[in-house]
């Protein structure tokens, strides 16, 4: 009878093994601490994180790589299905490092997703990729250089780690958040030491996003390039640049103009002839002239605005 029982047990174990429920090797269950850490790091569901850890016997690195691979496949599939859906929301991201600044616009379908940390992380990756792109150019600056990148150029940029292209990160974000997204445009500015880059972002909000502390997000942004011969102004030039950027965002000038321009009223589009947003009794030209500041150029981004295509540089 014992022999018959042992035979039946062996047959049962064999059937389990053939069904994949048992194998002769050691199978580890997902470690709870590793599961929590993988979930926090990647943002994927506990079910998928557990599946990945089980699949690779608690090897977190292999599990994470597999999760990203699966998400990217799903992301490309979703991106194909969602293509053509309107992306009128999103964020403008501004990143400044020394005398180099970049401003980018990334779009999505809803403001709810625009406030999601995963979407903000995508905007940050676009900004960092643009910054590295312009810093990789040969430079011999006497004043400043400015360049624009369109959506197709942005997709081909490498991420900060250079492990993948931005288009791959876009697919991942679409796979995670389930909305259509587009990398719309970017501008970069590099300036010599005697040129200042003022920056301002409107509608900015706090974020817990790690890695890049000087990255800010909002709905409107401006960069203003200027020059001053007043050495005493050097310490406060960032505040003056911020004020000029605030004017550009609020008043939407179309050109810089010159100090000789006469004020043209409410419909004036030349920046120096416009009433200064923060001191309406003065024009911008009248405001900057006593400070010995020359406004050279500016760029304004408004999230979702309709614009003419800009040549890339």
C-alpha positions as protocol buffer text, in pm:
chain_id: "A"
residue {
  index: 1
  type: UNK
  ca { x: 0 y: 0 z: 0 }
}
residue {
  index: 2
  type: UNK
  ca { x: 289 y: 235 z: 86 }
}
residue {
  index: 3
  type: UNK
  ca { x: 446 y: 166 z: -254 }
}
residue {
  index: 4
  type: UNK
  ca { x: 120 y: 252 z: -426 }
}
residue {
  index: 5
  type: UNK
  ca { x: 94 y: 579 z: -225 }
}
residue {
  index: 6
  type: UNK
  ca { x: 452 y: 681 z: -314 }
}
residue {
  index: 7
  type: UNK
  ca { x: 384 y: 601 z: -678 }
}
residue {
  index: 8
  type: UNK
  ca { x: 73 y: 818 z: -674 }
}
residue {
  index: 9
  type: UNK
  ca { x: 267 y: 1103 z: -511 }
}
residue {
  index: 10
  type: UNK
  ca { x: 544 y: 1080 z: -770 }
}
residue {
  index: 11
  type: UNK
  ca { x: 285 y: 1089 z: -1047 }
}
residue {
  index: 12
  type: UNK
  ca { x: 121 y: 1397 z: -893 }
}
residue {
  index: 13
  type: UNK
  ca { x: 454 y: 1581 z: -861 }
}
residue {
  index: 14
  type: UNK
  ca { x: 535 y: 1492 z: -1221 }
}
residue {
  index: 15
  type: UNK
  ca { x: 201 y: 1635 z: -1337 }
}
residue {
  index: 16
  type: UNK
  ca { x: 267 y: 1955 z: -1140 }
}
residue {
  index: 17
  type: UNK
  ca { x: 611 y: 1988 z: -1296 }
}
residue {
  index: 18
  type: UNK
  ca { x: 471 y: 1938 z: -1646 }
}
residue {
  index: 19
  type: UNK
  ca { x: 205 y: 2201 z: -1573 }
}
residue {
  index: 20
  type: UNK
  ca { x: 474 y: 2447 z: -1466 }
}
residue {
  index: 21
  type: UNK
  ca { x: 357 y: 2451 z: -1102 }
}
residue {
  index: 22
  type: UNK
  ca { x: 668 y: 2281 z: -970 }
}
residue {
  index: 23
  type: UNK
  ca { x: 1022 y: 2236 z: -1093 }
}
residue {
  index: 24
  type: UNK
  ca { x: 1330 y: 2070 z: -960 }
}
residue {
  index: 25
  type: UNK
  ca { x: 1522 y: 2400 z: -927 }
}
residue {
  index: 26
  type: UNK
  ca { x: 1477 y: 2647 z: -643 }
}
residue {
  index: 27
  type: UNK
  ca { x: 1212 y: 2912 z: -714 }
}
residue {
  index: 28
  type: UNK
  ca { x: 1220 y: 3225 z: -499 }
}
residue {
  index: 29
  type: UNK
  ca { x: 908 y: 3420 z: -419 }
}
residue {
  index: 30
  type: UNK
  ca { x: 930 y: 3798 z: -464 }
}
residue {
  index: 31
  type: UNK
  ca { x: 1107 y: 3954 z: -167 }
}
residue {
  index: 32
  type: UNK
  ca { x: 875 y: 4204 z: 1 }
}
residue {
  index: 33
  type: UNK
  ca { x: 1138 y: 4478 z: 48 }
}
residue {
  index: 34
  type: UNK
  ca { x: 1259 y: 4442 z: -310 }
}
residue {
  index: 35
  type: UNK
  ca { x: 900 y: 4454 z: -430 }
}
residue {
  index: 36
  type: UNK
  ca { x: 834 y: 4781 z: -246 }
}
residue {
  index: 37
  type: UNK
  ca { x: 1158 y: 4937 z: -374 }
}
residue {
  index: 38
  type: UNK
  ca { x: 1094 y: 4828 z: -734 }
}
residue {
  index: 39
  type: UNK
  ca { x: 738 y: 4962 z: -720 }
}
residue {
  index: 40
  type: UNK
  ca { x: 857 y: 5298 z: -583 }
}
residue {
  index: 41
  type: UNK
  ca { x: 1142 y: 5330 z: -834 }
}
residue {
  index: 42
  type: UNK
  ca { x: 951 y: 5235 z: -1149 }
}
residue {
  index: 43
  type: UNK
  ca { x: 592 y: 5331 z: -1074 }
}
residue {
  index: 44
  type: UNK
  ca { x: 462 y: 5005 z: -1221 }
}
residue {
  index: 45
  type: UNK
  ca { x: 187 y: 4809 z: -1044 }
}
residue {
  index: 46
  type: UNK
  ca { x: 263 y: 4569 z: -759 }
}
residue {
  index: 47
  type: UNK
  ca { x: 129 y: 4284 z: -970 }
}
residue {
  index: 48
  type: UNK
  ca { x: 372 y: 4352 z: -1256 }
}
residue {
  index: 49
  type: UNK
  ca { x: 664 y: 4418 z: -1019 }
}
residue {
  index: 50
  type: UNK
  ca { x: 598 y: 4088 z: -840 }
}
residue {
  index: 51
  type: UNK
  ca { x: 574 y: 3910 z: -1172 }
}
residue {
  index: 52
  type: UNK
  ca { x: 910 y: 4057 z: -1279 }
}
residue {
  index: 53
  type: UNK
  ca { x: 1086 y: 3965 z: -954 }
}
residue {
  index: 54
  type: UNK
  ca { x: 944 y: 3613 z: -966 }
}
residue {
  index: 55
  type: UNK
  ca { x: 1055 y: 3577 z: -1327 }
}
residue {
  index: 56
  type: UNK
  ca { x: 1416 y: 3679 z: -1248 }
}
residue {
  index: 57
  type: UNK
  ca { x: 1450 y: 3526 z: -899 }
}
residue {
  index: 58
  type: UNK
  ca { x: 1460 y: 3863 z: -718 }
}
residue {
  index: 59
  type: UNK
  ca { x: 1720 y: 4018 z: -950 }
}
residue {
  index: 60
  type: UNK
  ca { x: 1601 y: 4381 z: -935 }
}
residue {
  index: 61
  type: UNK
  ca { x: 1811 y: 4502 z: -1229 }
}
residue {
  index: 62
  type: UNK
  ca { x: 1681 y: 4235 z: -1467 }
}
residue {
  index: 63
  type: UNK
  ca { x: 1329 y: 4282 z: -1336 }
}
residue {
  index: 64
  type: UNK
  ca { x: 1339 y: 4658 z: -1397 }
}
residue {
  index: 65
  type: UNK
  ca { x: 1479 y: 4614 z: -1748 }
}
residue {
  index: 66
  type: UNK
  ca { x: 1204 y: 4364 z: -1829 }
}
residue {
  index: 67
  type: UNK
  ca { x: 934 y: 4596 z: -1692 }
}
residue {
  index: 68
  type: UNK
  ca { x: 1063 y: 4886 z: -1903 }
}
residue {
  index: 69
  type: UNK
  ca { x: 1077 y: 4666 z: -2211 }
}
residue {
  index: 70
  type: UNK
  ca { x: 718 y: 4553 z: -2161 }
}
residue {
  index: 71
  type: UNK
  ca { x: 600 y: 4908 z: -2089 }
}
residue {
  index: 72
  type: UNK
  ca { x: 776 y: 5041 z: -2397 }
}
residue {
  index: 73
  type: UNK
  ca { x: 608 y: 4780 z: -2616 }
}
residue {
  index: 74
  type: UNK
  ca { x: 274 y: 4871 z: -2462 }
}
residue {
  index: 75
  type: UNK
  ca { x: 357 y: 5242 z: -2498 }
}
residue {
  index: 76
  type: UNK
  ca { x: 430 y: 5217 z: -2870 }
}
residue {
  index: 77
  type: UNK
  ca { x: 107 y: 5025 z: -2913 }
}
residue {
  index: 78
  type: UNK
  ca { x: -91 y: 5289 z: -2722 }
}
residue {
  index: 79
  type: UNK
  ca { x: 91 y: 5572 z: -2903 }
}
residue {
  index: 80
  type: UNK
  ca { x: -20 y: 5426 z: -3235 }
}
residue {
  index: 81
  type: UNK
  ca { x: -381 y: 5399 z: -3116 }
}
residue {
  index: 82
  type: UNK
  ca { x: -389 y: 5747 z: -2959 }
}
residue {
  index: 83
  type: UNK
  ca { x: -214 y: 5926 z: -3245 }
}
residue {
  index: 84
  type: UNK
  ca { x: -421 y: 6216 z: -3372 }
}
residue {
  index: 85
  type: UNK
  ca { x: -597 y: 6288 z: -3045 }
}
residue {
  index: 86
  type: UNK
  ca { x: -572 y: 6658 z: -2957 }
}
residue {
  index: 87
  type: UNK
  ca { x: -291 y: 6758 z: -2719 }
}
residue {
  index: 88
  type: UNK
  ca { x: -371 y: 7115 z: -2617 }
}
residue {
  index: 89
  type: UNK
  ca { x: -259 y: 7087 z: -2252 }
}
residue {
  index: 90
  type: UNK
  ca { x: 90 y: 7027 z: -2114 }
}
residue {
  index: 91
  type: UNK
  ca { x: 381 y: 7219 z: -1969 }
}
residue {
  index: 92
  type: UNK
  ca { x: 656 y: 7460 z: -2053 }
}
residue {
  index: 93
  type: UNK
  ca { x: 980 y: 7358 z: -1882 }
}
residue {
  index: 94
  type: UNK
  ca { x: 1270 y: 7594 z: -1817 }
}
residue {
  index: 95
  type: UNK
  ca { x: 1621 y: 7483 z: -1723 }
}
residue {
  index: 96
  type: UNK
  ca { x: 1920 y: 7711 z: -1675 }
}
residue {
  index: 97
  type: UNK
  ca { x: 2279 y: 7602 z: -1614 }
}
residue {
  index: 98
  type: UNK
  ca { x: 2533 y: 7883 z: -1592 }
}
residue {
  index: 99
  type: UNK
  ca { x: 2503 y: 8102 z: -1899 }
}
residue {
  index: 100
  type: UNK
  ca { x: 2308 y: 7841 z: -2092 }
}
residue {
  index: 101
  type: UNK
  ca { x: 1930 y: 7816 z: -2080 }
}
residue {
  index: 102
  type: UNK
  ca { x: 1670 y: 7598 z: -2250 }
}
residue {
  index: 103
  type: UNK
  ca { x: 1294 y: 7620 z: -2268 }
}
residue {
  index: 104
  type: UNK
  ca { x: 1079 y: 7330 z: -2392 }
}
residue {
  index: 105
  type: UNK
  ca { x: 712 y: 7258 z: -2451 }
}
residue {
  index: 106
  type: UNK
  ca { x: 563 y: 6910 z: -2414 }
}
residue {
  index: 107
  type: UNK
  ca { x: 191 y: 6855 z: -2468 }
}
residue {
  index: 108
  type: UNK
  ca { x: -70 y: 6610 z: -2341 }
}
residue {
  index: 109
  type: UNK
  ca { x: -449 y: 6581 z: -2350 }
}
residue {
  index: 110
  type: UNK
  ca { x: -549 y: 6694 z: -1999 }
}
residue {
  index: 111
  type: UNK
  ca { x: -422 y: 6926 z: -1725 }
}
residue {
  index: 112
  type: UNK
  ca { x: -460 y: 6635 z: -1482 }
}
residue {
  index: 113
  type: UNK
  ca { x: -182 y: 6445 z: -1660 }
}
residue {
  index: 114
  type: UNK
  ca { x: 26 y: 6763 z: -1694 }
}
residue {
  index: 115
  type: UNK
  ca { x: 46 y: 6773 z: -1314 }
}
residue {
  index: 116
  type: UNK
  ca { x: 152 y: 6408 z: -1288 }
}
residue {
  index: 117
  type: UNK
  ca { x: 511 y: 6351 z: -1180 }
}
residue {
  index: 118
  type: UNK
  ca { x: 568 y: 6101 z: -1462 }
}
residue {
  index: 119
  type: UNK
  ca { x: 476 y: 6366 z: -1718 }
}
residue {
  index: 120
  type: UNK
  ca { x: 695 y: 6624 z: -1546 }
}
residue {
  index: 121
  type: UNK
  ca { x: 979 y: 6374 z: -1559 }
}
residue {
  index: 122
  type: UNK
  ca { x: 932 y: 6351 z: -1937 }
}
residue {
  index: 123
  type: UNK
  ca { x: 946 y: 6732 z: -1967 }
}
residue {
  index: 124
  type: UNK
  ca { x: 1264 y: 6728 z: -1758 }
}
residue {
  index: 125
  type: UNK
  ca { x: 1421 y: 6465 z: -1985 }
}
residue {
  index: 126
  type: UNK
  ca { x: 1342 y: 6681 z: -2291 }
}
residue {
  index: 127
  type: UNK
  ca { x: 1498 y: 6986 z: -2123 }
}
residue {
  index: 128
  type: UNK
  ca { x: 1812 y: 6800 z: -2017 }
}
residue {
  index: 129
  type: UNK
  ca { x: 1844 y: 6640 z: -2361 }
}
residue {
  index: 130
  type: UNK
  ca { x: 1818 y: 6984 z: -2524 }
}
residue {
  index: 131
  type: UNK
  ca { x: 2073 y: 7129 z: -2280 }
}
residue {
  index: 132
  type: UNK
  ca { x: 2324 y: 6854 z: -2356 }
}
residue {
  index: 133
  type: UNK
  ca { x: 2260 y: 6896 z: -2729 }
}
residue {
  index: 134
  type: UNK
  ca { x: 2352 y: 7264 z: -2730 }
}
residue {
  index: 135
  type: UNK
  ca { x: 2642 y: 7219 z: -2488 }
}
residue {
  index: 136
  type: UNK
  ca { x: 2787 y: 6963 z: -2728 }
}
residue {
  index: 137
  type: UNK
  ca { x: 2818 y: 7223 z: -3005 }
}
residue {
  index: 138
  type: UNK
  ca { x: 3148 y: 7390 z: -3084 }
}
residue {
  index: 139
  type: UNK
  ca { x: 3141 y: 7738 z: -2942 }
}
residue {
  index: 140
  type: UNK
  ca { x: 3345 y: 8054 z: -2963 }
}
residue {
  index: 141
  type: UNK
  ca { x: 3101 y: 8308 z: -2832 }
}
residue {
  index: 142
  type: UNK
  ca { x: 3141 y: 8682 z: -2857 }
}
residue {
  index: 143
  type: UNK
  ca { x: 2775 y: 8750 z: -2772 }
}
residue {
  index: 144
  type: UNK
  ca { x: 2513 y: 8473 z: -2775 }
}
residue {
  index: 145
  type: UNK
  ca { x: 2376 y: 8188 z: -2985 }
}
residue {
  index: 146
  type: UNK
  ca { x: 2012 y: 8085 z: -3007 }
}
residue {
  index: 147
  type: UNK
  ca { x: 1863 y: 7776 z: -3169 }
}
residue {
  index: 148
  type: UNK
  ca { x: 1525 y: 7606 z: -3206 }
}
residue {
  index: 149
  type: UNK
  ca { x: 1436 y: 7237 z: -3221 }
}
residue {
  index: 150
  type: UNK
  ca { x: 1107 y: 7102 z: -3354 }
}
residue {
  index: 151
  type: UNK
  ca { x: 927 y: 6790 z: -3243 }
}
residue {
  index: 152
  type: UNK
  ca { x: 1101 y: 6550 z: -3484 }
}
residue {
  index: 153
  type: UNK
  ca { x: 1447 y: 6674 z: -3380 }
}
residue {
  index: 154
  type: UNK
  ca { x: 1359 y: 6635 z: -3010 }
}
residue {
  index: 155
  type: UNK
  ca { x: 1249 y: 6274 z: -3057 }
}
residue {
  index: 156
  type: UNK
  ca { x: 1598 y: 6185 z: -3184 }
}
residue {
  index: 157
  type: UNK
  ca { x: 1789 y: 6340 z: -2893 }
}
residue {
  index: 158
  type: UNK
  ca { x: 1946 y: 6113 z: -2636 }
}
residue {
  index: 159
  type: UNK
  ca { x: 1841 y: 6112 z: -2273 }
}
residue {
  index: 160
  type: UNK
  ca { x: 2077 y: 6231 z: -2004 }
}
residue {
  index: 161
  type: UNK
  ca { x: 2201 y: 5877 z: -1941 }
}
residue {
  index: 162
  type: UNK
  ca { x: 2223 y: 5817 z: -2319 }
}
residue {
  index: 163
  type: UNK
  ca { x: 2063 y: 5476 z: -2269 }
}
residue {
  index: 164
  type: UNK
  ca { x: 1780 y: 5559 z: -2506 }
}
residue {
  index: 165
  type: UNK
  ca { x: 1630 y: 5825 z: -2727 }
}
residue {
  index: 166
  type: UNK
  ca { x: 1365 y: 6072 z: -2615 }
}
residue {
  index: 167
  type: UNK
  ca { x: 1116 y: 5900 z: -2846 }
}
residue {
  index: 168
  type: UNK
  ca { x: 1154 y: 5586 z: -2632 }
}
residue {
  index: 169
  type: UNK
  ca { x: 1084 y: 5787 z: -2317 }
}
residue {
  index: 170
  type: UNK
  ca { x: 777 y: 5934 z: -2486 }
}
residue {
  index: 171
  type: UNK
  ca { x: 646 y: 5582 z: -2554 }
}
residue {
  index: 172
  type: UNK
  ca { x: 707 y: 5485 z: -2192 }
}
residue {
  index: 173
  type: UNK
  ca { x: 515 y: 5789 z: -2065 }
}
residue {
  index: 174
  type: UNK
  ca { x: 223 y: 5721 z: -2298 }
}
residue {
  index: 175
  type: UNK
  ca { x: 218 y: 5358 z: -2184 }
}
residue {
  index: 176
  type: UNK
  ca { x: 211 y: 5459 z: -1817 }
}
residue {
  index: 177
  type: UNK
  ca { x: -33 y: 5751 z: -1832 }
}
residue {
  index: 178
  type: UNK
  ca { x: -261 y: 5644 z: -2119 }
}
residue {
  index: 179
  type: UNK
  ca { x: -281 y: 5980 z: -2298 }
}
residue {
  index: 180
  type: UNK
  ca { x: -150 y: 6103 z: -2630 }
}
residue {
  index: 181
  type: UNK
  ca { x: 158 y: 6323 z: -2585 }
}
residue {
  index: 182
  type: UNK
  ca { x: 380 y: 6525 z: -2816 }
}
residue {
  index: 183
  type: UNK
  ca { x: 721 y: 6685 z: -2781 }
}
residue {
  index: 184
  type: UNK
  ca { x: 641 y: 7011 z: -2953 }
}
residue {
  index: 185
  type: UNK
  ca { x: 943 y: 7244 z: -2948 }
}
residue {
  index: 186
  type: UNK
  ca { x: 1250 y: 7369 z: -2766 }
}
residue {
  index: 187
  type: UNK
  ca { x: 1476 y: 7672 z: -2771 }
}
residue {
  index: 188
  type: UNK
  ca { x: 1831 y: 7693 z: -2639 }
}
residue {
  index: 189
  type: UNK
  ca { x: 2047 y: 7997 z: -2568 }
}
residue {
  index: 190
  type: UNK
  ca { x: 2421 y: 8008 z: -2495 }
}
residue {
  index: 191
  type: UNK
  ca { x: 2577 y: 8340 z: -2397 }
}
residue {
  index: 192
  type: UNK
  ca { x: 2922 y: 8485 z: -2339 }
}
residue {
  index: 193
  type: UNK
  ca { x: 3018 y: 8610 z: -1994 }
}
residue {
  index: 194
  type: UNK
  ca { x: 2915 y: 8971 z: -2062 }
}
residue {
  index: 195
  type: UNK
  ca { x: 2562 y: 8873 z: -2172 }
}
residue {
  index: 196
  type: UNK
  ca { x: 2291 y: 8787 z: -1920 }
}
residue {
  index: 197
  type: UNK
  ca { x: 1995 y: 8555 z: -1976 }
}
residue {
  index: 198
  type: UNK
  ca { x: 1688 y: 8660 z: -1782 }
}
residue {
  index: 199
  type: UNK
  ca { x: 1419 y: 8396 z: -1733 }
}
residue {
  index: 200
  type: UNK
  ca { x: 1064 y: 8385 z: -1605 }
}
residue {
  index: 201
  type: UNK
  ca { x: 801 y: 8114 z: -1588 }
}
residue {
  index: 202
  type: UNK
  ca { x: 436 y: 8195 z: -1516 }
}
residue {
  index: 203
  type: UNK
  ca { x: 199 y: 7950 z: -1351 }
}
residue {
  index: 204
  type: UNK
  ca { x: 489 y: 7766 z: -1190 }
}
residue {
  index: 205
  type: UNK
  ca { x: 404 y: 7515 z: -919 }
}
residue {
  index: 206
  type: UNK
  ca { x: 611 y: 7311 z: -670 }
}
residue {
  index: 207
  type: UNK
  ca { x: 721 y: 6963 z: -767 }
}
residue {
  index: 208
  type: UNK
  ca { x: 886 y: 6675 z: -584 }
}
residue {
  index: 209
  type: UNK
  ca { x: 1068 y: 6569 z: -898 }
}
residue {
  index: 210
  type: UNK
  ca { x: 1427 y: 6464 z: -811 }
}
residue {
  index: 211
  type: UNK
  ca { x: 1752 y: 6498 z: -1006 }
}
residue {
  index: 212
  type: UNK
  ca { x: 1741 y: 6854 z: -1145 }
}
residue {
  index: 213
  type: UNK
  ca { x: 1688 y: 7116 z: -875 }
}
residue {
  index: 214
  type: UNK
  ca { x: 1688 y: 7420 z: -1108 }
}
residue {
  index: 215
  type: UNK
  ca { x: 1411 y: 7284 z: -1332 }
}
residue {
  index: 216
  type: UNK
  ca { x: 1080 y: 7474 z: -1322 }
}
residue {
  index: 217
  type: UNK
  ca { x: 745 y: 7408 z: -1490 }
}
residue {
  index: 218
  type: UNK
  ca { x: 456 y: 7634 z: -1589 }
}
residue {
  index: 219
  type: UNK
  ca { x: 222 y: 7738 z: -1869 }
}
residue {
  index: 220
  type: UNK
  ca { x: 409 y: 8047 z: -1999 }
}
residue {
  index: 221
  type: UNK
  ca { x: 782 y: 8110 z: -2018 }
}
residue {
  index: 222
  type: UNK
  ca { x: 1029 y: 8370 z: -2143 }
}
residue {
  index: 223
  type: UNK
  ca { x: 1402 y: 8410 z: -2194 }
}
residue {
  index: 224
  type: UNK
  ca { x: 1548 y: 8760 z: -2234 }
}
residue {
  index: 225
  type: UNK
  ca { x: 1902 y: 8825 z: -2352 }
}
residue {
  index: 226
  type: UNK
  ca { x: 2060 y: 9152 z: -2243 }
}
residue {
  index: 227
  type: UNK
  ca { x: 2386 y: 9330 z: -2185 }
}
residue {
  index: 228
  type: UNK
  ca { x: 2504 y: 9584 z: -1929 }
}
residue {
  index: 229
  type: UNK
  ca { x: 2823 y: 9781 z: -1886 }
}
residue {
  index: 230
  type: UNK
  ca { x: 2735 y: 9867 z: -1526 }
}
residue {
  index: 231
  type: UNK
  ca { x: 2949 y: 9646 z: -1306 }
}
residue {
  index: 232
  type: UNK
  ca { x: 2748 y: 9744 z: -999 }
}
residue {
  index: 233
  type: UNK
  ca { x: 2442 y: 9586 z: -1159 }
}
residue {
  index: 234
  type: UNK
  ca { x: 2596 y: 9241 z: -1195 }
}
residue {
  index: 235
  type: UNK
  ca { x: 2466 y: 9122 z: -858 }
}
residue {
  index: 236
  type: UNK
  ca { x: 2104 y: 9215 z: -930 }
}
residue {
  index: 237
  type: UNK
  ca { x: 2095 y: 9140 z: -1302 }
}
residue {
  index: 238
  type: UNK
  ca { x: 1908 y: 8813 z: -1246 }
}
residue {
  index: 239
  type: UNK
  ca { x: 1621 y: 9001 z: -1081 }
}
residue {
  index: 240
  type: UNK
  ca { x: 1616 y: 9258 z: -1360 }
}
residue {
  index: 241
  type: UNK
  ca { x: 1617 y: 8976 z: -1615 }
}
residue {
  index: 242
  type: UNK
  ca { x: 1328 y: 8809 z: -1433 }
}
residue {
  index: 243
  type: UNK
  ca { x: 1127 y: 9135 z: -1446 }
}
residue {
  index: 244
  type: UNK
  ca { x: 1191 y: 9171 z: -1818 }
}
residue {
  index: 245
  type: UNK
  ca { x: 1086 y: 8808 z: -1869 }
}
residue {
  index: 246
  type: UNK
  ca { x: 768 y: 8876 z: -1674 }
}
residue {
  index: 247
  type: UNK
  ca { x: 696 y: 9167 z: -1909 }
}
residue {
  index: 248
  type: UNK
  ca { x: 750 y: 8947 z: -2216 }
}
residue {
  index: 249
  type: UNK
  ca { x: 509 y: 8684 z: -2083 }
}
residue {
  index: 250
  type: UNK
  ca { x: 245 y: 8939 z: -1990 }
}
residue {
  index: 251
  type: UNK
  ca { x: 267 y: 9179 z: -2285 }
}
residue {
  index: 252
  type: UNK
  ca { x: 359 y: 8943 z: -2572 }
}
residue {
  index: 253
  type: UNK
  ca { x: 590 y: 9174 z: -2773 }
}
residue {
  index: 254
  type: UNK
  ca { x: 678 y: 9068 z: -3127 }
}
residue {
  index: 255
  type: UNK
  ca { x: 1013 y: 9248 z: -3159 }
}
residue {
  index: 256
  type: UNK
  ca { x: 1267 y: 9429 z: -2942 }
}
residue {
  index: 257
  type: UNK
  ca { x: 1254 y: 9763 z: -3123 }
}
residue {
  index: 258
  type: UNK
  ca { x: 1490 y: 10047 z: -3026 }
}
residue {
  index: 259
  type: UNK
  ca { x: 1522 y: 10317 z: -2760 }
}
residue {
  index: 260
  type: UNK
  ca { x: 1424 y: 10577 z: -3020 }
}
residue {
  index: 261
  type: UNK
  ca { x: 1080 y: 10421 z: -3072 }
}
residue {
  index: 262
  type: UNK
  ca { x: 790 y: 10634 z: -2948 }
}
residue {
  index: 263
  type: UNK
  ca { x: 518 y: 10463 z: -2741 }
}
residue {
  index: 264
  type: UNK
  ca { x: 243 y: 10325 z: -2962 }
}
residue {
  index: 265
  type: UNK
  ca { x: -38 y: 10270 z: -2712 }
}
residue {
  index: 266
  type: UNK
  ca { x: -208 y: 9948 z: -2608 }
}
residue {
  index: 267
  type: UNK
  ca { x: -153 y: 9780 z: -2946 }
}
residue {
  index: 268
  type: UNK
  ca { x: 225 y: 9840 z: -2941 }
}
residue {
  index: 269
  type: UNK
  ca { x: 422 y: 9521 z: -3021 }
}
residue {
  index: 270
  type: UNK
  ca { x: 779 y: 9657 z: -2998 }
}
residue {
  index: 271
  type: UNK
  ca { x: 907 y: 9564 z: -2653 }
}
residue {
  index: 272
  type: UNK
  ca { x: 1106 y: 9878 z: -2574 }
}
residue {
  index: 273
  type: UNK
  ca { x: 814 y: 10102 z: -2674 }
}
residue {
  index: 274
  type: UNK
  ca { x: 557 y: 9911 z: -2466 }
}
residue {
  index: 275
  type: UNK
  ca { x: 444 y: 10034 z: -2124 }
}
residue {
  index: 276
  type: UNK
  ca { x: 648 y: 9835 z: -1872 }
}
residue {
  index: 277
  type: UNK
  ca { x: 422 y: 9576 z: -1708 }
}
residue {
  index: 278
  type: UNK
  ca { x: 552 y: 9643 z: -1356 }
}
residue {
  index: 279
  type: UNK
  ca { x: 572 y: 10023 z: -1390 }
}
residue {
  index: 280
  type: UNK
  ca { x: 314 y: 10133 z: -1650 }
}
residue {
  index: 281
  type: UNK
  ca { x: 416 y: 10500 z: -1625 }
}
residue {
  index: 282
  type: UNK
  ca { x: 743 y: 10405 z: -1801 }
}
residue {
  index: 283
  type: UNK
  ca { x: 814 y: 10229 z: -2127 }
}
residue {
  index: 284
  type: UNK
  ca { x: 1046 y: 9929 z: -2114 }
}
residue {
  index: 285
  type: UNK
  ca { x: 1312 y: 10145 z: -2281 }
}
residue {
  index: 286
  type: UNK
  ca { x: 1273 y: 10414 z: -2017 }
}
residue {
  index: 287
  type: UNK
  ca { x: 1297 y: 10150 z: -1745 }
}
residue {
  index: 288
  type: UNK
  ca { x: 1617 y: 9983 z: -1866 }
}
residue {
  index: 289
  type: UNK
  ca { x: 1806 y: 10290 z: -1990 }
}
residue {
  index: 290
  type: UNK
  ca { x: 1904 y: 10429 z: -1643 }
}
residue {
  index: 291
  type: UNK
  ca { x: 2037 y: 10082 z: -1556 }
}
residue {
  index: 292
  type: UNK
  ca { x: 2267 y: 10086 z: -1858 }
}
residue {
  index: 293
  type: UNK
  ca { x: 2098 y: 9774 z: -1994 }
}
residue {
  index: 294
  type: UNK
  ca { x: 2057 y: 9688 z: -2362 }
}
residue {
  index: 295
  type: UNK
  ca { x: 1787 y: 9433 z: -2447 }
}
residue {
  index: 296
  type: UNK
  ca { x: 1919 y: 9218 z: -2732 }
}
residue {
  index: 297
  type: UNK
  ca { x: 1657 y: 8950 z: -2787 }
}
residue {
  index: 298
  type: UNK
  ca { x: 1381 y: 8745 z: -2626 }
}
residue {
  index: 299
  type: UNK
  ca { x: 1183 y: 8423 z: -2669 }
}
residue {
  index: 300
  type: UNK
  ca { x: 830 y: 8361 z: -2540 }
}
residue {
  index: 301
  type: UNK
  ca { x: 652 y: 8025 z: -2509 }
}
residue {
  index: 302
  type: UNK
  ca { x: 284 y: 7980 z: -2432 }
}
residue {
  index: 303
  type: UNK
  ca { x: 169 y: 7624 z: -2382 }
}
residue {
  index: 304
  type: UNK
  ca { x: -73 y: 7520 z: -2655 }
}
residue {
  index: 305
  type: UNK
  ca { x: -44 y: 7840 z: -2861 }
}
residue {
  index: 306
  type: UNK
  ca { x: -72 y: 7824 z: -3238 }
}
residue {
  index: 307
  type: UNK
  ca { x: 251 y: 7941 z: -3400 }
}
residue {
  index: 308
  type: UNK
  ca { x: 420 y: 7943 z: -3736 }
}
residue {
  index: 309
  type: UNK
  ca { x: 684 y: 7668 z: -3779 }
}
residue {
  index: 310
  type: UNK
  ca { x: 1032 y: 7776 z: -3671 }
}
residue {
  index: 311
  type: UNK
  ca { x: 1345 y: 7660 z: -3850 }
}
residue {
  index: 312
  type: UNK
  ca { x: 1560 y: 7434 z: -3634 }
}
residue {
  index: 313
  type: UNK
  ca { x: 1921 y: 7509 z: -3551 }
}
